[in-house]
XYZ file of C-alpha atoms in Angstrom:
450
model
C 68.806 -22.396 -17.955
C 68.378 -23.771 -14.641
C 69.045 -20.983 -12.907
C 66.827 -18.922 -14.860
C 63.919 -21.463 -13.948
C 64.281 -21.119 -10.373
C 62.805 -18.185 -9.644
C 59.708 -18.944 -11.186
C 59.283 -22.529 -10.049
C 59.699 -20.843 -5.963
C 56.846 -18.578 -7.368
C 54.201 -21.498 -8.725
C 55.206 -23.198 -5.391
C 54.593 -19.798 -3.083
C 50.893 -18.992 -5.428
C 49.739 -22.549 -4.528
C 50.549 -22.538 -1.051
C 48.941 -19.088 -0.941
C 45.895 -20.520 -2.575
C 45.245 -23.947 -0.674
C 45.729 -21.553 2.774
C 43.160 -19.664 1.787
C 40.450 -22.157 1.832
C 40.502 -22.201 5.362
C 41.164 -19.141 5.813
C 37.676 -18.158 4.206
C 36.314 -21.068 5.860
C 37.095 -19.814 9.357
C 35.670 -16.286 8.211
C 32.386 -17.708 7.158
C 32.603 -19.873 10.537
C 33.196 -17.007 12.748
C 30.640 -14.777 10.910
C 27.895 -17.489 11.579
C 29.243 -17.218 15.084
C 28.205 -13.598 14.951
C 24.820 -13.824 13.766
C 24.156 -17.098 16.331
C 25.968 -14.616 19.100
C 23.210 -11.558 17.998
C 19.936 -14.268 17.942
C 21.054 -14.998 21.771
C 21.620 -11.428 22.651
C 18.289 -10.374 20.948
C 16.677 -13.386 22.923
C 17.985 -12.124 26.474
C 16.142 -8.887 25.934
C 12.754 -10.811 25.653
C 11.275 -11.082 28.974
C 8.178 -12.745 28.061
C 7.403 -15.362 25.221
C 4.034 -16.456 26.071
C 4.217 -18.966 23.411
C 7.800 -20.167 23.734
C 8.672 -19.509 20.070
C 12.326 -18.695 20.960
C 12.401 -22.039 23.375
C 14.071 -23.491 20.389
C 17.164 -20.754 20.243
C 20.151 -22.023 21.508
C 19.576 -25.293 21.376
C 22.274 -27.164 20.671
C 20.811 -29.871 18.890
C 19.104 -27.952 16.500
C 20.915 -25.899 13.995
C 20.581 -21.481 14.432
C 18.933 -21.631 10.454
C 16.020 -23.719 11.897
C 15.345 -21.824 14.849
C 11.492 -20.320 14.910
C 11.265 -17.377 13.149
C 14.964 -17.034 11.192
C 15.684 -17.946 7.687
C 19.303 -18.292 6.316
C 20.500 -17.358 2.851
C 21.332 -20.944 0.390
C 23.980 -19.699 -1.491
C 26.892 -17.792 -2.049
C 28.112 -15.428 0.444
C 24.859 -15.753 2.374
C 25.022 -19.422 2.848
C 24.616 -19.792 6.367
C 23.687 -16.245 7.185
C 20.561 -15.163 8.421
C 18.945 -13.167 5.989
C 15.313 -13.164 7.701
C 14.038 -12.636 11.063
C 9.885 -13.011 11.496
C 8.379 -13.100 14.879
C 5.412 -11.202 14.348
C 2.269 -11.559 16.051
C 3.836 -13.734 19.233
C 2.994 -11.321 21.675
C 7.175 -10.920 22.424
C 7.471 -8.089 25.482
C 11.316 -6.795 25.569
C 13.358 -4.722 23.595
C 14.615 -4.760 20.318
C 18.446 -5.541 21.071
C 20.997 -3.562 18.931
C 22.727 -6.747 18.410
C 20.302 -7.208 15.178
C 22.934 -4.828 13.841
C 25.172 -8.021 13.426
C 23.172 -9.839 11.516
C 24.954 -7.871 8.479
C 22.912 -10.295 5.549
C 19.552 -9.350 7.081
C 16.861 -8.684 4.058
C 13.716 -8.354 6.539
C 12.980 -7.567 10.217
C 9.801 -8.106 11.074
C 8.567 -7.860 14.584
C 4.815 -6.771 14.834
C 1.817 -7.064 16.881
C 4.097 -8.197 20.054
C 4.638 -5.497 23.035
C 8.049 -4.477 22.822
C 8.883 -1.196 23.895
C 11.884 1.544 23.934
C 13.626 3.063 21.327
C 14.191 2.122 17.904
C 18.024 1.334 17.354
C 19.587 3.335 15.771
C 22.269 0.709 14.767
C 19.950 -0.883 12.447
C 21.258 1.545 10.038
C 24.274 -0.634 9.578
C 21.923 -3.224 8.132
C 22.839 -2.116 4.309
C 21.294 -5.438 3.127
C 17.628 -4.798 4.552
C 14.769 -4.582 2.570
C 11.643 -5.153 5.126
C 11.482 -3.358 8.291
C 8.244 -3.782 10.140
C 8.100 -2.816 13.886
C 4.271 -1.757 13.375
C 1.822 -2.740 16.618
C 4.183 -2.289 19.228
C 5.212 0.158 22.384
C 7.783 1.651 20.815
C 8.930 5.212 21.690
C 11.636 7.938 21.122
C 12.304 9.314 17.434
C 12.715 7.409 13.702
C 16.363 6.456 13.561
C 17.823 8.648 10.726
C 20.212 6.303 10.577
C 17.837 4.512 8.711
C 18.689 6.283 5.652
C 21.950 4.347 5.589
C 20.147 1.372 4.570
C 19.899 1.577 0.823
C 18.202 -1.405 -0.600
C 15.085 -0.218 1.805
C 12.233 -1.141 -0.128
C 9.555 -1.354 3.200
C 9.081 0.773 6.236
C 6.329 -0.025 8.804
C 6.705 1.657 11.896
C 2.428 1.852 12.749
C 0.575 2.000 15.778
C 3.628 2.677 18.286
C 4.423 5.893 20.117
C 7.444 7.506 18.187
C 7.560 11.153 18.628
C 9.624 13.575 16.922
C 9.338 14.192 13.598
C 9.538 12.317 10.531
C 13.491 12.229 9.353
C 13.940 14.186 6.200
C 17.213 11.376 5.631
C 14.711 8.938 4.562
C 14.494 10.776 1.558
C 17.704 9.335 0.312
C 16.288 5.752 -0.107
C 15.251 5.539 -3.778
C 13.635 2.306 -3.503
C 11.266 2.418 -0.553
C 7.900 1.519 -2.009
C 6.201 1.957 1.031
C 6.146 4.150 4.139
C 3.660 3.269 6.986
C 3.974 5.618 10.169
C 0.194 5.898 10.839
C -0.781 5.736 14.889
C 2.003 7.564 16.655
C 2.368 10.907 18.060
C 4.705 12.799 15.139
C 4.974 16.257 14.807
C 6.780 18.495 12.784
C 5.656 19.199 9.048
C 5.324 16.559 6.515
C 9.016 16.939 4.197
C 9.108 18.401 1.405
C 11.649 15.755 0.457
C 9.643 12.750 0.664
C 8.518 13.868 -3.046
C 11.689 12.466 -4.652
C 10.474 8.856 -3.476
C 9.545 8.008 -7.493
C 9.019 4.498 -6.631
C 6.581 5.204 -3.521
C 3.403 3.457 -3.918
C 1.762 4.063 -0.077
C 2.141 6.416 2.111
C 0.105 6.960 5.330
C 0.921 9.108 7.880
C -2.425 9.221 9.368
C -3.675 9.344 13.137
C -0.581 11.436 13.753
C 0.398 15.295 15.250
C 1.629 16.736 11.880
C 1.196 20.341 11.065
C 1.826 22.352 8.217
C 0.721 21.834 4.332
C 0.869 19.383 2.227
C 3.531 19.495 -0.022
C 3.585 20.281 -3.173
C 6.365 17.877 -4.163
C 3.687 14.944 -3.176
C 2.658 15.333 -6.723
C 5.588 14.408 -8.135
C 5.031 10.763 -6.457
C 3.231 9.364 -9.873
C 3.495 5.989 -9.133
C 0.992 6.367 -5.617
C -1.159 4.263 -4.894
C -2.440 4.859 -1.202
C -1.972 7.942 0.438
C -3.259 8.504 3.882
C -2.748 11.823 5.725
C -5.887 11.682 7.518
C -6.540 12.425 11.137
C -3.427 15.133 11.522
C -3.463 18.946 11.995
C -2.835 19.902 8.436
C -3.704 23.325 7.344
C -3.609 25.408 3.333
C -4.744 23.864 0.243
C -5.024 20.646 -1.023
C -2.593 20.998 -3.699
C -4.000 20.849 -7.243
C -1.246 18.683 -8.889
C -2.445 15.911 -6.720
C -4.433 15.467 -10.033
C -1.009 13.892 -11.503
C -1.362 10.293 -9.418
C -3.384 8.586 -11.895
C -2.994 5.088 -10.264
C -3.887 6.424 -7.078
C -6.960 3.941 -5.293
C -7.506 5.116 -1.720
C -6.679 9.422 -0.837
C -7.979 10.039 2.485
C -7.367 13.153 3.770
C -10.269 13.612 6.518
C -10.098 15.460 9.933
C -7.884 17.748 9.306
C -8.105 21.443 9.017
C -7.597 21.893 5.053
C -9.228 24.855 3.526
C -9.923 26.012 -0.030
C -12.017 24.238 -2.654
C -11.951 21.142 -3.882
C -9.410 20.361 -6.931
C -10.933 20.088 -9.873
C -8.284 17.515 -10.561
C -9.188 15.006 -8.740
C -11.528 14.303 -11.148
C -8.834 12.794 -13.237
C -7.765 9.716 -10.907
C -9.874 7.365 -12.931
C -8.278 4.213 -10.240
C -9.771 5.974 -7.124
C -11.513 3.726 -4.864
C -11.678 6.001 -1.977
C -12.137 9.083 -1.580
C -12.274 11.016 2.025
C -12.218 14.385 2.561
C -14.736 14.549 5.424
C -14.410 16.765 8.761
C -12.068 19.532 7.279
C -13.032 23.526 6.352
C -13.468 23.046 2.463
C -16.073 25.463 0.521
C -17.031 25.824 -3.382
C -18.823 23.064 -4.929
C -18.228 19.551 -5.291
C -16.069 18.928 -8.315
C -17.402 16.725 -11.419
C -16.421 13.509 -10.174
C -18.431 11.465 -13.040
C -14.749 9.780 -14.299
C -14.345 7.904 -10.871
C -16.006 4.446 -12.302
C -14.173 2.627 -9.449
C -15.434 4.480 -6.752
C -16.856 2.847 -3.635
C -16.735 5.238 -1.096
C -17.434 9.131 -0.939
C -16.757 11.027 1.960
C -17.263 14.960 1.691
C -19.246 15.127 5.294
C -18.537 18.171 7.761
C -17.138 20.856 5.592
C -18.697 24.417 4.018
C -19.531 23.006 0.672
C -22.031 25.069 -1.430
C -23.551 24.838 -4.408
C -25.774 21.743 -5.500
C -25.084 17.447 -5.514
C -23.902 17.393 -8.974
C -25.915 15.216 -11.244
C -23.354 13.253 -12.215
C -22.577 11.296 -9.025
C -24.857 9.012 -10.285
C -22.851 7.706 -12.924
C -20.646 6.211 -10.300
C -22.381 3.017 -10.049
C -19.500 1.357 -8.134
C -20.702 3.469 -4.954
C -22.097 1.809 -1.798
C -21.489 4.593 0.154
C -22.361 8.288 0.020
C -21.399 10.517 2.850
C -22.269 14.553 2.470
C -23.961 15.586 5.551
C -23.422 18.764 7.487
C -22.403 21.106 4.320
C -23.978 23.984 3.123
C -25.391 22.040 -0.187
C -28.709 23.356 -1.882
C -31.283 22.425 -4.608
C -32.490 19.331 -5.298
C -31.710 15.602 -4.886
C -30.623 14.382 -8.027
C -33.040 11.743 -10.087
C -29.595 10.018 -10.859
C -28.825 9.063 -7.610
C -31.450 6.448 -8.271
C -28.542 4.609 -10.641
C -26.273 3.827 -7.431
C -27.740 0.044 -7.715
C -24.821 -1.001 -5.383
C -25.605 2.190 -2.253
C -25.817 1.123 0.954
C -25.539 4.110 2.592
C -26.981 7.748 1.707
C -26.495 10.567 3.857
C -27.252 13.969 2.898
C -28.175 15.319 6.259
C -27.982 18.651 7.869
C -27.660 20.239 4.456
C -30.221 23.089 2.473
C -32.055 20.965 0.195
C -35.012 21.484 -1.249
C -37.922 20.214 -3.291
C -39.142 16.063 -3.197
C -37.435 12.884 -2.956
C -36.794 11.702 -5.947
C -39.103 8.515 -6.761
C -35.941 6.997 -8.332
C -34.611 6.308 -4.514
C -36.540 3.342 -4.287
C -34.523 1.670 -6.910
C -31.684 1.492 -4.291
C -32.954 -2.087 -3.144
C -29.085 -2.731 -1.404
C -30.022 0.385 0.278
C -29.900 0.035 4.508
C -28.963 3.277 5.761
C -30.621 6.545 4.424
C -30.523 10.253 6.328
C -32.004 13.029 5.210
C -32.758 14.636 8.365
C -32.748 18.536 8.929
C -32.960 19.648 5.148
C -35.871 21.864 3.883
C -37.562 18.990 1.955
C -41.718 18.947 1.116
C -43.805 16.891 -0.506
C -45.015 13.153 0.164
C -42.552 10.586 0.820
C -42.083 8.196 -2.782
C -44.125 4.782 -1.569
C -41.267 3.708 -3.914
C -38.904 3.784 -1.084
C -40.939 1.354 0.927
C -39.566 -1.714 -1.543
C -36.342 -1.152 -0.421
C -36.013 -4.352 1.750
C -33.198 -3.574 3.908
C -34.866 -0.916 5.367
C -36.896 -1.408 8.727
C -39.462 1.541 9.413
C -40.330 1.654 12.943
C -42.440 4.934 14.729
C -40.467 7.715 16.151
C -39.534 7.115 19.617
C -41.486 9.793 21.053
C -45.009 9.756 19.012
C -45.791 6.594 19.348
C -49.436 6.913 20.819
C -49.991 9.649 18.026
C -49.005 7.146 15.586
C -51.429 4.350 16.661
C -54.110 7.172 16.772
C -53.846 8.221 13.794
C -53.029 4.837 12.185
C -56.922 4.116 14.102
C -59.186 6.662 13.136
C -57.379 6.943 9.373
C -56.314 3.720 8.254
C -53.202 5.653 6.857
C -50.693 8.827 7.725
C -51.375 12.331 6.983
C -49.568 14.899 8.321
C -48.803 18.600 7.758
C -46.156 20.670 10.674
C -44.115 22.929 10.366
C -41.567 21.374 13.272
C -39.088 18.985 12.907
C -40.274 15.492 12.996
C -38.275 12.580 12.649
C -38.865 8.890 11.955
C -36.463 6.396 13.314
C -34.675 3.353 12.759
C -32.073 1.328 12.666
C -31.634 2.537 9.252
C -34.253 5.581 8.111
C -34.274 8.986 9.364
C -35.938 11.801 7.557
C -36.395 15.201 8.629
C -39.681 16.967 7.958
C -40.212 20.683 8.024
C -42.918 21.600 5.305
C -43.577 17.796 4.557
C -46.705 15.757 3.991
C -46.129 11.982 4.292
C -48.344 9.307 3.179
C -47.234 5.947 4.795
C -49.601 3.020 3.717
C -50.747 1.481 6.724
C -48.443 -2.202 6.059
C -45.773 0.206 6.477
C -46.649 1.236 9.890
C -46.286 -1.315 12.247
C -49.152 -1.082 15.357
């Protein structure tokens, strides 16, 4: 019976020897991994040539623990006790490079290094950080190509990689990360065509890619992005269509796709994004009409300026009374000036220059009292200016630059402002200028300043 109890006894005895040398076994682990991540702080620090504010003065201190160094935050429990699981030293004007050391801070959730003057590459060994979650490198010197070693970290939620100098083109890899909610690449010099792939990103909410090199279209997987909120492509050499199903991103606020060269019409569709706050389209090669865009409520600014649009201002721009301002000069637009415009109680800015319109100024303008900036120069329009418009406080009506003695001799002999020509005359400001061909102005005399 003894015998028989032997064996097992030895193995209670061998499973709690096992178990009490574990403790510091794991101890030591966690000891030397916070060796590691006080080891990468130091290396990332000797790669910092200038700290103008001495914000890493504090790294390396003995006396002070690594978690309370400037700028790092360590995890409270569980595996990450201890670890650093945050590094934010943004805005401290930091010139170096980014060390690939950072790699060894393997509990890192966020990197964020921006507005400081660090230059070279990206590492490409921050792809071993599988924990991050935050990467912003935006406002910095940076150069060389997106890491698409990136893709290898899979909780990505953030990328901000603004306002450097990356070249190259944007890494199809990145694809792959199913959470990234946000992808900011805007002010670099990119190239390449916008991929196709990015349109799997379901969880996407902004994209800009604007103030870039890209060429190509733009894709029609972008419409498949439903939960968009910002997308910025302006600013790029983008050619084709702008694709119809970019109707589907109903909670989409801001779409600016100005200066590029985009072609085609219009889509109708966009008259369905009901959230738009935004919309610019400006300085591309678009012709038809301008869409019914009565829906967008929310919209504050309307940019269709420098394209080929034809056809009329549709009437029912003035049922966005959430617009301050209105941007449509140099098209091809005809007819009138819609009455309704006359709703836009919140406009502060009305250009409709360089277009073909026609007929009077509506009297209704002069119920635009936030109103400071109106053009209407080089348009066919006739008829006597509304006196209605000279309510509208914000504007300042000063003569034209170069009729001034004309003015005061008319003003004189008149008392008031009469005038037929068939030239182009302007009056200037600050804030007015309308273009006359075959139009008679009346001006009361207040409104003339001598």
């Amino acid at each position: 019976m003894v015998r028989a109890e032997f064996p097992m006894l030895v193995s209670l005895l061998l499973a709690l020897v096992l178990s009490t040398g574990s403790a510091p076994i794991s101890r030591a682990g966690t000891a030397l991994n916070n060796s590691s991540d006080h080891f990468a702080l130091l290396s990332f620090k000797s790669l910092i040539r200038s700290d103008p504010s001495q914000a890493l003065e504090s790294w390396g201190n003995r006396s002070m623990p690594m978690c309370r160094w400037h700028g790092v935050a360590c995890g409270r429990r569980g595996r990450r006790r201890g670890r650093v699981v945050a590094l934010d030293l943004g805005h401290l004007s930091l010139m170096g490079t980014i060390s690939t050391s950072v790699a060894n801070l393997t509990f890192l959730k966020m990197l964020s290094l921006p507005r400081n003057r660090l230059h070279g590459a990206v590492p490409s060994a921050l792809g071993h950080l599988w924990h991050l979650k935050h990467l912003n490198l935006s406002h910095n010197s940076l150069d060389g190509a997106i890491p698409p070693s990136l893709s290898r970290c899979w909780h990505l939620e953030r990328i901000s990689l603004g306002y450097n100098r990356l070249k190259g083109e944007i890494p199809r890899e990145l694809a792959a990360l199913s959470n990234l909610r946000s992808i900011v690449l805007f002010q670099n010099e990119l190239q390449g065509e916008i991929p196709h792939e990015l349109g799997s990103l379901h969880n996407l909410k902004v994209l800009d890619l604007s103030y870039n090199k890209l060429q190509g279209t733009i894709p029609l997987e972008i419409s498949n992005l439903v939960n968009l909120e910002f997308l910025q492509i302006a600013s790029n050499k983008l050619t084709g269509e702008i694709p119809p199903g970019i109707g589907n991103l109903v909670k989409l606020g801001t779409l600016a796709l100005s200066s590029n060269q985009l072609s085609g019409s219009i889509p109708s569709s966009i008259g369905n994004l009901s959230e738009m706050a935004f919309l610019g389209l400006g300085l591309n090669n678009l012709t038809g009409s301008i869409p019914s865009l009565h829906s967008l409520s929310s919209l504050s600014i309307l940019v269709l300026a420098y394209n080929d649009l034809t056809g009329s201002i549709p009437a029912g721009l003035g049922n966005l009374t959430s617009l301050y301002s209105l941007d449509l000069q140099q098209n091809h637009l005809t007819g009138r000036i819609p009455e309704s415009l006359g709703n836009l109680n919140l406009l502060e800015l009305l250009d409709l220059s360089f277009n073909n319109l026609t007929g009077l100024i509506p009297h209704s303008i002069g119920n635009l009292h936030s109103l400071s900036e109106i053009d209407l120069d080089n348009n066919e329009l006739e008829g006597p200016l509304p006196p209605s418009m000279f309510n509208l406080s914000y504007l300042n009506f000063l003569p034209p630059r170069s009729h001034t003695s004309m003015y005061n001799s008319i003003i004189t002999s008149m008392g008031l402002f009469h005038l037929t020509w068939e030239t182009t005359f302007q009056i200037y400001s600050s804030s007015l200028q309308i273009s006359i061909n075959s139009m008679v102005l009346f001006l009361p005399l207040c409104a003339m300043p001598l």
